[in-house]
């Protein structure tokens, strides 16, 4: 079912995606291995299962907040096609957040990761979070391009993972 009704201001929305927060019901279904009709055939991916377990373990934790975990839902059809979120990143500063995202293989190559990352960048900016950081596993050039397209720049490596950074307040 297409999403055309007005969305709450707390739900980031782009031209093709909306990013509602996870619900306890969705997290429980993922943890239990129960499939829902509004999920892409390859949702949840491994990263989504990890997020669901984290959320289920910490019902009052930061993963449920404004800067927490979100689902990627196609406006046209209302299908869940991945997840994304902002996570506290205290090693990078007291107001730092780390961006994470994943799009199921059946929906890759459509620009969804860039759209979701841009929506979360705007959310981080409106919440006063800065810097925005992200890590990319070696060889994942597609993810590096996503981060570069929203203005993030390489910032060294940590534990063998390429780090990217954007000082959100200044846009640099």
mmCIF file with all atom_site columns, C-alpha atoms in Angstrom:
data_model
loop_
_atom_site.group_PDB
_atom_site.id
_atom_site.type_symbol
_atom_site.label_atom_id
_atom_site.label_alt_id
_atom_site.label_comp_id
_atom_site.label_asym_id
_atom_site.label_entity_id
_atom_site.label_seq_id
_atom_site.pdbx_PDB_ins_code
_atom_site.Cartn_x
_atom_site.Cartn_y
_atom_site.Cartn_z
_atom_site.occupancy
_atom_site.B_iso_or_equiv
_atom_site.pdbx_formal_charge
_atom_site.auth_seq_id
_atom_site.auth_comp_id
_atom_site.auth_asym_id
_atom_site.auth_atom_id
_atom_site.pdbx_PDB_model_num
ATOM 1   C CA . UNK A 1 1   ? 0.000  0.000   0.000  1.00 0.00 ? 1   UNK A CA 1
ATOM 2   C CA . UNK A 1 2   ? 1.556  3.351   -0.984 1.00 0.00 ? 2   UNK A CA 1
ATOM 3   C CA . UNK A 1 3   ? 2.301  5.838   1.784  1.00 0.00 ? 3   UNK A CA 1
ATOM 4   C CA . UNK A 1 4   ? 0.461  9.034   0.924  1.00 0.00 ? 4   UNK A CA 1
ATOM 5   C CA . UNK A 1 5   ? -1.048 10.190  4.229  1.00 0.00 ? 5   UNK A CA 1
ATOM 6   C CA . UNK A 1 6   ? 0.696  13.043  6.036  1.00 0.00 ? 6   UNK A CA 1
ATOM 7   C CA . UNK A 1 7   ? 3.480  11.715  8.242  1.00 0.00 ? 7   UNK A CA 1
ATOM 8   C CA . UNK A 1 8   ? 4.379  12.944  11.721 1.00 0.00 ? 8   UNK A CA 1
ATOM 9   C CA . UNK A 1 9   ? 7.196  15.504  11.699 1.00 0.00 ? 9   UNK A CA 1
ATOM 10  C CA . UNK A 1 10  ? 9.301  13.005  13.664 1.00 0.00 ? 10  UNK A CA 1
ATOM 11  C CA . UNK A 1 11  ? 9.405  10.629  10.672 1.00 0.00 ? 11  UNK A CA 1
ATOM 12  C CA . UNK A 1 12  ? 12.090 11.599  8.135  1.00 0.00 ? 12  UNK A CA 1
ATOM 13  C CA . UNK A 1 13  ? 10.689 11.343  4.635  1.00 0.00 ? 13  UNK A CA 1
ATOM 14  C CA . UNK A 1 14  ? 12.209 11.687  1.201  1.00 0.00 ? 14  UNK A CA 1
ATOM 15  C CA . UNK A 1 15  ? 10.836 11.363  -2.296 1.00 0.00 ? 15  UNK A CA 1
ATOM 16  C CA . UNK A 1 16  ? 10.987 7.555   -2.287 1.00 0.00 ? 16  UNK A CA 1
ATOM 17  C CA . UNK A 1 17  ? 11.499 6.516   1.331  1.00 0.00 ? 17  UNK A CA 1
ATOM 18  C CA . UNK A 1 18  ? 10.103 7.142   4.783  1.00 0.00 ? 18  UNK A CA 1
ATOM 19  C CA . UNK A 1 19  ? 12.134 6.280   7.876  1.00 0.00 ? 19  UNK A CA 1
ATOM 20  C CA . UNK A 1 20  ? 9.817  5.430   10.771 1.00 0.00 ? 20  UNK A CA 1
ATOM 21  C CA . UNK A 1 21  ? 11.309 4.182   14.003 1.00 0.00 ? 21  UNK A CA 1
ATOM 22  C CA . UNK A 1 22  ? 11.351 0.481   14.728 1.00 0.00 ? 22  UNK A CA 1
ATOM 23  C CA . UNK A 1 23  ? 8.416  -0.718  16.797 1.00 0.00 ? 23  UNK A CA 1
ATOM 24  C CA . UNK A 1 24  ? 8.653  -3.340  19.537 1.00 0.00 ? 24  UNK A CA 1
ATOM 25  C CA . UNK A 1 25  ? 6.451  -5.566  17.351 1.00 0.00 ? 25  UNK A CA 1
ATOM 26  C CA . UNK A 1 26  ? 8.823  -5.387  14.368 1.00 0.00 ? 26  UNK A CA 1
ATOM 27  C CA . UNK A 1 27  ? 11.875 -5.997  16.570 1.00 0.00 ? 27  UNK A CA 1
ATOM 28  C CA . UNK A 1 28  ? 10.169 -9.003  18.197 1.00 0.00 ? 28  UNK A CA 1
ATOM 29  C CA . UNK A 1 29  ? 9.184  -10.431 14.795 1.00 0.00 ? 29  UNK A CA 1
ATOM 30  C CA . UNK A 1 30  ? 12.750 -10.116 13.504 1.00 0.00 ? 30  UNK A CA 1
ATOM 31  C CA . UNK A 1 31  ? 14.193 -11.721 16.639 1.00 0.00 ? 31  UNK A CA 1
ATOM 32  C CA . UNK A 1 32  ? 11.639 -14.561 16.462 1.00 0.00 ? 32  UNK A CA 1
ATOM 33  C CA . UNK A 1 33  ? 12.207 -15.119 12.747 1.00 0.00 ? 33  UNK A CA 1
ATOM 34  C CA . UNK A 1 34  ? 8.585  -14.313 11.902 1.00 0.00 ? 34  UNK A CA 1
ATOM 35  C CA . UNK A 1 35  ? 7.983  -12.859 8.416  1.00 0.00 ? 35  UNK A CA 1
ATOM 36  C CA . UNK A 1 36  ? 5.624  -9.974  7.793  1.00 0.00 ? 36  UNK A CA 1
ATOM 37  C CA . UNK A 1 37  ? 3.777  -9.299  4.553  1.00 0.00 ? 37  UNK A CA 1
ATOM 38  C CA . UNK A 1 38  ? 5.125  -5.731  4.273  1.00 0.00 ? 38  UNK A CA 1
ATOM 39  C CA . UNK A 1 39  ? 8.786  -6.806  4.232  1.00 0.00 ? 39  UNK A CA 1
ATOM 40  C CA . UNK A 1 40  ? 10.898 -7.224  1.105  1.00 0.00 ? 40  UNK A CA 1
ATOM 41  C CA . UNK A 1 41  ? 11.600 -10.945 0.539  1.00 0.00 ? 41  UNK A CA 1
ATOM 42  C CA . UNK A 1 42  ? 15.208 -10.486 1.720  1.00 0.00 ? 42  UNK A CA 1
ATOM 43  C CA . UNK A 1 43  ? 14.416 -8.382  4.803  1.00 0.00 ? 43  UNK A CA 1
ATOM 44  C CA . UNK A 1 44  ? 15.748 -8.698  7.451  1.00 0.00 ? 44  UNK A CA 1
ATOM 45  C CA . UNK A 1 45  ? 19.406 -8.777  6.504  1.00 0.00 ? 45  UNK A CA 1
ATOM 46  C CA . UNK A 1 46  ? 22.009 -9.759  9.098  1.00 0.00 ? 46  UNK A CA 1
ATOM 47  C CA . UNK A 1 47  ? 22.492 -6.126  10.194 1.00 0.00 ? 47  UNK A CA 1
ATOM 48  C CA . UNK A 1 48  ? 18.744 -5.801  10.787 1.00 0.00 ? 48  UNK A CA 1
ATOM 49  C CA . UNK A 1 49  ? 18.766 -8.937  12.953 1.00 0.00 ? 49  UNK A CA 1
ATOM 50  C CA . UNK A 1 50  ? 21.612 -7.458  15.023 1.00 0.00 ? 50  UNK A CA 1
ATOM 51  C CA . UNK A 1 51  ? 19.673 -4.198  15.470 1.00 0.00 ? 51  UNK A CA 1
ATOM 52  C CA . UNK A 1 52  ? 16.507 -6.084  16.465 1.00 0.00 ? 52  UNK A CA 1
ATOM 53  C CA . UNK A 1 53  ? 18.399 -8.035  19.136 1.00 0.00 ? 53  UNK A CA 1
ATOM 54  C CA . UNK A 1 54  ? 19.968 -4.825  20.489 1.00 0.00 ? 54  UNK A CA 1
ATOM 55  C CA . UNK A 1 55  ? 16.583 -3.117  20.653 1.00 0.00 ? 55  UNK A CA 1
ATOM 56  C CA . UNK A 1 56  ? 14.928 -6.106  22.312 1.00 0.00 ? 56  UNK A CA 1
ATOM 57  C CA . UNK A 1 57  ? 17.666 -6.220  24.975 1.00 0.00 ? 57  UNK A CA 1
ATOM 58  C CA . UNK A 1 58  ? 17.404 -2.510  25.808 1.00 0.00 ? 58  UNK A CA 1
ATOM 59  C CA . UNK A 1 59  ? 13.749 -1.352  25.583 1.00 0.00 ? 59  UNK A CA 1
ATOM 60  C CA . UNK A 1 60  ? 14.551 2.022   27.170 1.00 0.00 ? 60  UNK A CA 1
ATOM 61  C CA . UNK A 1 61  ? 17.853 2.574   25.397 1.00 0.00 ? 61  UNK A CA 1
ATOM 62  C CA . UNK A 1 62  ? 19.022 5.124   22.844 1.00 0.00 ? 62  UNK A CA 1
ATOM 63  C CA . UNK A 1 63  ? 18.155 2.884   19.899 1.00 0.00 ? 63  UNK A CA 1
ATOM 64  C CA . UNK A 1 64  ? 14.490 3.787   20.390 1.00 0.00 ? 64  UNK A CA 1
ATOM 65  C CA . UNK A 1 65  ? 14.985 7.574   20.537 1.00 0.00 ? 65  UNK A CA 1
ATOM 66  C CA . UNK A 1 66  ? 14.843 10.351  17.966 1.00 0.00 ? 66  UNK A CA 1
ATOM 67  C CA . UNK A 1 67  ? 18.394 9.571   16.889 1.00 0.00 ? 67  UNK A CA 1
ATOM 68  C CA . UNK A 1 68  ? 17.861 5.822   17.104 1.00 0.00 ? 68  UNK A CA 1
ATOM 69  C CA . UNK A 1 69  ? 17.185 3.026   14.668 1.00 0.00 ? 69  UNK A CA 1
ATOM 70  C CA . UNK A 1 70  ? 14.794 3.439   11.748 1.00 0.00 ? 70  UNK A CA 1
ATOM 71  C CA . UNK A 1 71  ? 13.317 1.267   9.048  1.00 0.00 ? 71  UNK A CA 1
ATOM 72  C CA . UNK A 1 72  ? 13.655 2.113   5.370  1.00 0.00 ? 72  UNK A CA 1
ATOM 73  C CA . UNK A 1 73  ? 10.166 1.920   3.890  1.00 0.00 ? 73  UNK A CA 1
ATOM 74  C CA . UNK A 1 74  ? 9.351  2.509   0.222  1.00 0.00 ? 74  UNK A CA 1
ATOM 75  C CA . UNK A 1 75  ? 6.678  5.169   -0.235 1.00 0.00 ? 75  UNK A CA 1
ATOM 76  C CA . UNK A 1 76  ? 5.356  3.268   -3.242 1.00 0.00 ? 76  UNK A CA 1
ATOM 77  C CA . UNK A 1 77  ? 4.054  0.058   -1.721 1.00 0.00 ? 77  UNK A CA 1
ATOM 78  C CA . UNK A 1 78  ? 5.014  0.515   1.939  1.00 0.00 ? 78  UNK A CA 1
ATOM 79  C CA . UNK A 1 79  ? 7.615  -2.271  1.773  1.00 0.00 ? 79  UNK A CA 1
ATOM 80  C CA . UNK A 1 80  ? 10.392 -2.417  4.386  1.00 0.00 ? 80  UNK A CA 1
ATOM 81  C CA . UNK A 1 81  ? 13.680 -2.583  2.458  1.00 0.00 ? 81  UNK A CA 1
ATOM 82  C CA . UNK A 1 82  ? 16.335 -2.017  5.109  1.00 0.00 ? 82  UNK A CA 1
ATOM 83  C CA . UNK A 1 83  ? 17.337 -0.115  8.187  1.00 0.00 ? 83  UNK A CA 1
ATOM 84  C CA . UNK A 1 84  ? 19.375 2.907   9.170  1.00 0.00 ? 84  UNK A CA 1
ATOM 85  C CA . UNK A 1 85  ? 20.153 4.834   12.283 1.00 0.00 ? 85  UNK A CA 1
ATOM 86  C CA . UNK A 1 86  ? 22.244 7.219   14.280 1.00 0.00 ? 86  UNK A CA 1
ATOM 87  C CA . UNK A 1 87  ? 24.121 5.866   17.254 1.00 0.00 ? 87  UNK A CA 1
ATOM 88  C CA . UNK A 1 88  ? 25.980 7.651   20.069 1.00 0.00 ? 88  UNK A CA 1
ATOM 89  C CA . UNK A 1 89  ? 29.695 7.869   19.207 1.00 0.00 ? 89  UNK A CA 1
ATOM 90  C CA . UNK A 1 90  ? 31.338 9.133   22.421 1.00 0.00 ? 90  UNK A CA 1
ATOM 91  C CA . UNK A 1 91  ? 34.859 8.321   21.181 1.00 0.00 ? 91  UNK A CA 1
ATOM 92  C CA . UNK A 1 92  ? 34.363 11.049  18.551 1.00 0.00 ? 92  UNK A CA 1
ATOM 93  C CA . UNK A 1 93  ? 32.948 13.683  20.911 1.00 0.00 ? 93  UNK A CA 1
ATOM 94  C CA . UNK A 1 94  ? 30.137 14.201  23.422 1.00 0.00 ? 94  UNK A CA 1
ATOM 95  C CA . UNK A 1 95  ? 27.567 15.134  20.737 1.00 0.00 ? 95  UNK A CA 1
ATOM 96  C CA . UNK A 1 96  ? 28.920 12.803  18.045 1.00 0.00 ? 96  UNK A CA 1
ATOM 97  C CA . UNK A 1 97  ? 26.670 10.304  16.302 1.00 0.00 ? 97  UNK A CA 1
ATOM 98  C CA . UNK A 1 98  ? 27.572 7.435   14.018 1.00 0.00 ? 98  UNK A CA 1
ATOM 99  C CA . UNK A 1 99  ? 25.586 6.760   10.882 1.00 0.00 ? 99  UNK A CA 1
ATOM 100 C CA . UNK A 1 100 ? 24.775 3.197   9.914  1.00 0.00 ? 100 UNK A CA 1
ATOM 101 C CA . UNK A 1 101 ? 22.561 1.878   7.130  1.00 0.00 ? 101 UNK A CA 1
ATOM 102 C CA . UNK A 1 102 ? 21.750 -1.169  5.103  1.00 0.00 ? 102 UNK A CA 1
ATOM 103 C CA . UNK A 1 103 ? 19.568 -1.817  2.081  1.00 0.00 ? 103 UNK A CA 1
ATOM 104 C CA . UNK A 1 104 ? 18.504 -5.374  1.237  1.00 0.00 ? 104 UNK A CA 1
ATOM 105 C CA . UNK A 1 105 ? 20.188 -6.778  -1.884 1.00 0.00 ? 105 UNK A CA 1
ATOM 106 C CA . UNK A 1 106 ? 16.965 -6.782  -3.913 1.00 0.00 ? 106 UNK A CA 1
ATOM 107 C CA . UNK A 1 107 ? 16.697 -3.000  -3.596 1.00 0.00 ? 107 UNK A CA 1
ATOM 108 C CA . UNK A 1 108 ? 20.346 -1.951  -3.965 1.00 0.00 ? 108 UNK A CA 1
ATOM 109 C CA . UNK A 1 109 ? 21.457 0.302   -6.806 1.00 0.00 ? 109 UNK A CA 1
ATOM 110 C CA . UNK A 1 110 ? 18.398 2.566   -6.545 1.00 0.00 ? 110 UNK A CA 1
ATOM 111 C CA . UNK A 1 111 ? 19.966 5.345   -4.482 1.00 0.00 ? 111 UNK A CA 1
ATOM 112 C CA . UNK A 1 112 ? 18.085 4.377   -1.326 1.00 0.00 ? 112 UNK A CA 1
ATOM 113 C CA . UNK A 1 113 ? 21.207 4.426   0.870  1.00 0.00 ? 113 UNK A CA 1
ATOM 114 C CA . UNK A 1 114 ? 22.052 7.976   -0.246 1.00 0.00 ? 114 UNK A CA 1
ATOM 115 C CA . UNK A 1 115 ? 18.469 9.123   0.341  1.00 0.00 ? 115 UNK A CA 1
ATOM 116 C CA . UNK A 1 116 ? 18.346 7.538   3.805  1.00 0.00 ? 116 UNK A CA 1
ATOM 117 C CA . UNK A 1 117 ? 21.794 8.876   4.767  1.00 0.00 ? 117 UNK A CA 1
ATOM 118 C CA . UNK A 1 118 ? 20.795 12.379  3.668  1.00 0.00 ? 118 UNK A CA 1
ATOM 119 C CA . UNK A 1 119 ? 17.597 12.216  5.728  1.00 0.00 ? 119 UNK A CA 1
ATOM 120 C CA . UNK A 1 120 ? 19.553 11.108  8.784  1.00 0.00 ? 120 UNK A CA 1
ATOM 121 C CA . UNK A 1 121 ? 22.136 13.843  8.230  1.00 0.00 ? 121 UNK A CA 1
ATOM 122 C CA . UNK A 1 122 ? 19.299 16.382  8.319  1.00 0.00 ? 122 UNK A CA 1
ATOM 123 C CA . UNK A 1 123 ? 17.948 14.755  11.492 1.00 0.00 ? 123 UNK A CA 1
ATOM 124 C CA . UNK A 1 124 ? 21.380 14.910  13.159 1.00 0.00 ? 124 UNK A CA 1
ATOM 125 C CA . UNK A 1 125 ? 21.709 18.554  12.160 1.00 0.00 ? 125 UNK A CA 1
ATOM 126 C CA . UNK A 1 126 ? 18.274 19.476  13.554 1.00 0.00 ? 126 UNK A CA 1
ATOM 127 C CA . UNK A 1 127 ? 19.091 17.675  16.822 1.00 0.00 ? 127 UNK A CA 1
ATOM 128 C CA . UNK A 1 128 ? 22.403 19.539  17.220 1.00 0.00 ? 128 UNK A CA 1
ATOM 129 C CA . UNK A 1 129 ? 24.472 16.369  16.957 1.00 0.00 ? 129 UNK A CA 1
ATOM 130 C CA . UNK A 1 130 ? 27.999 16.790  15.604 1.00 0.00 ? 130 UNK A CA 1
ATOM 131 C CA . UNK A 1 131 ? 30.164 15.406  14.213 1.00 0.00 ? 131 UNK A CA 1
ATOM 132 C CA . UNK A 1 132 ? 28.518 12.738  12.082 1.00 0.00 ? 132 UNK A CA 1
ATOM 133 C CA . UNK A 1 133 ? 30.881 9.776   11.713 1.00 0.00 ? 133 UNK A CA 1
ATOM 134 C CA . UNK A 1 134 ? 30.743 6.438   9.929  1.00 0.00 ? 134 UNK A CA 1
ATOM 135 C CA . UNK A 1 135 ? 32.892 3.384   9.406  1.00 0.00 ? 135 UNK A CA 1
ATOM 136 C CA . UNK A 1 136 ? 33.293 1.419   6.191  1.00 0.00 ? 136 UNK A CA 1
ATOM 137 C CA . UNK A 1 137 ? 34.715 -2.076  5.920  1.00 0.00 ? 137 UNK A CA 1
ATOM 138 C CA . UNK A 1 138 ? 37.685 -2.468  3.548  1.00 0.00 ? 138 UNK A CA 1
ATOM 139 C CA . UNK A 1 139 ? 36.652 -2.855  -0.073 1.00 0.00 ? 139 UNK A CA 1
ATOM 140 C CA . UNK A 1 140 ? 33.136 -1.448  0.306  1.00 0.00 ? 140 UNK A CA 1
ATOM 141 C CA . UNK A 1 141 ? 33.492 1.313   -2.282 1.00 0.00 ? 141 UNK A CA 1
ATOM 142 C CA . UNK A 1 142 ? 29.707 1.609   -2.717 1.00 0.00 ? 142 UNK A CA 1
ATOM 143 C CA . UNK A 1 143 ? 29.320 2.622   0.935  1.00 0.00 ? 143 UNK A CA 1
ATOM 144 C CA . UNK A 1 144 ? 32.222 5.071   0.662  1.00 0.00 ? 144 UNK A CA 1
ATOM 145 C CA . UNK A 1 145 ? 30.434 6.716   -2.286 1.00 0.00 ? 145 UNK A CA 1
ATOM 146 C CA . UNK A 1 146 ? 27.210 7.002   -0.254 1.00 0.00 ? 146 UNK A CA 1
ATOM 147 C CA . UNK A 1 147 ? 29.057 8.854   2.504  1.00 0.00 ? 147 UNK A CA 1
ATOM 148 C CA . UNK A 1 148 ? 30.917 11.089  0.056  1.00 0.00 ? 148 UNK A CA 1
ATOM 149 C CA . UNK A 1 149 ? 27.634 12.018  -1.664 1.00 0.00 ? 149 UNK A CA 1
ATOM 150 C CA . UNK A 1 150 ? 26.248 13.421  1.604  1.00 0.00 ? 150 UNK A CA 1
ATOM 151 C CA . UNK A 1 151 ? 29.443 15.402  2.205  1.00 0.00 ? 151 UNK A CA 1
ATOM 152 C CA . UNK A 1 152 ? 31.380 13.105  4.528  1.00 0.00 ? 152 UNK A CA 1
ATOM 153 C CA . UNK A 1 153 ? 35.134 12.845  4.056  1.00 0.00 ? 153 UNK A CA 1
ATOM 154 C CA . UNK A 1 154 ? 37.711 10.164  4.926  1.00 0.00 ? 154 UNK A CA 1
ATOM 155 C CA . UNK A 1 155 ? 39.183 10.639  8.390  1.00 0.00 ? 155 UNK A CA 1
ATOM 156 C CA . UNK A 1 156 ? 41.738 7.864   8.850  1.00 0.00 ? 156 UNK A CA 1
ATOM 157 C CA . UNK A 1 157 ? 41.182 4.302   9.996  1.00 0.00 ? 157 UNK A CA 1
ATOM 158 C CA . UNK A 1 158 ? 40.329 2.669   13.291 1.00 0.00 ? 158 UNK A CA 1
ATOM 159 C CA . UNK A 1 159 ? 40.676 -1.062  13.868 1.00 0.00 ? 159 UNK A CA 1
ATOM 160 C CA . UNK A 1 160 ? 41.107 -1.621  10.117 1.00 0.00 ? 160 UNK A CA 1
ATOM 161 C CA . UNK A 1 161 ? 37.892 0.239   9.256  1.00 0.00 ? 161 UNK A CA 1
ATOM 162 C CA . UNK A 1 162 ? 37.945 3.404   7.134  1.00 0.00 ? 162 UNK A CA 1
ATOM 163 C CA . UNK A 1 163 ? 36.446 6.281   9.104  1.00 0.00 ? 163 UNK A CA 1
ATOM 164 C CA . UNK A 1 164 ? 34.444 9.158   7.607  1.00 0.00 ? 164 UNK A CA 1
ATOM 165 C CA . UNK A 1 165 ? 33.467 12.427  9.268  1.00 0.00 ? 165 UNK A CA 1
ATOM 166 C CA . UNK A 1 166 ? 31.339 15.499  8.721  1.00 0.00 ? 166 UNK A CA 1
ATOM 167 C CA . UNK A 1 167 ? 31.165 18.383  11.174 1.00 0.00 ? 167 UNK A CA 1
ATOM 168 C CA . UNK A 1 168 ? 27.402 18.746  10.918 1.00 0.00 ? 168 UNK A CA 1
ATOM 169 C CA . UNK A 1 169 ? 27.010 22.248  12.272 1.00 0.00 ? 169 UNK A CA 1
ATOM 170 C CA . UNK A 1 170 ? 29.341 23.776  9.705  1.00 0.00 ? 170 UNK A CA 1
ATOM 171 C CA . UNK A 1 171 ? 28.551 21.383  6.851  1.00 0.00 ? 171 UNK A CA 1
ATOM 172 C CA . UNK A 1 172 ? 32.298 20.705  6.387  1.00 0.00 ? 172 UNK A CA 1
#
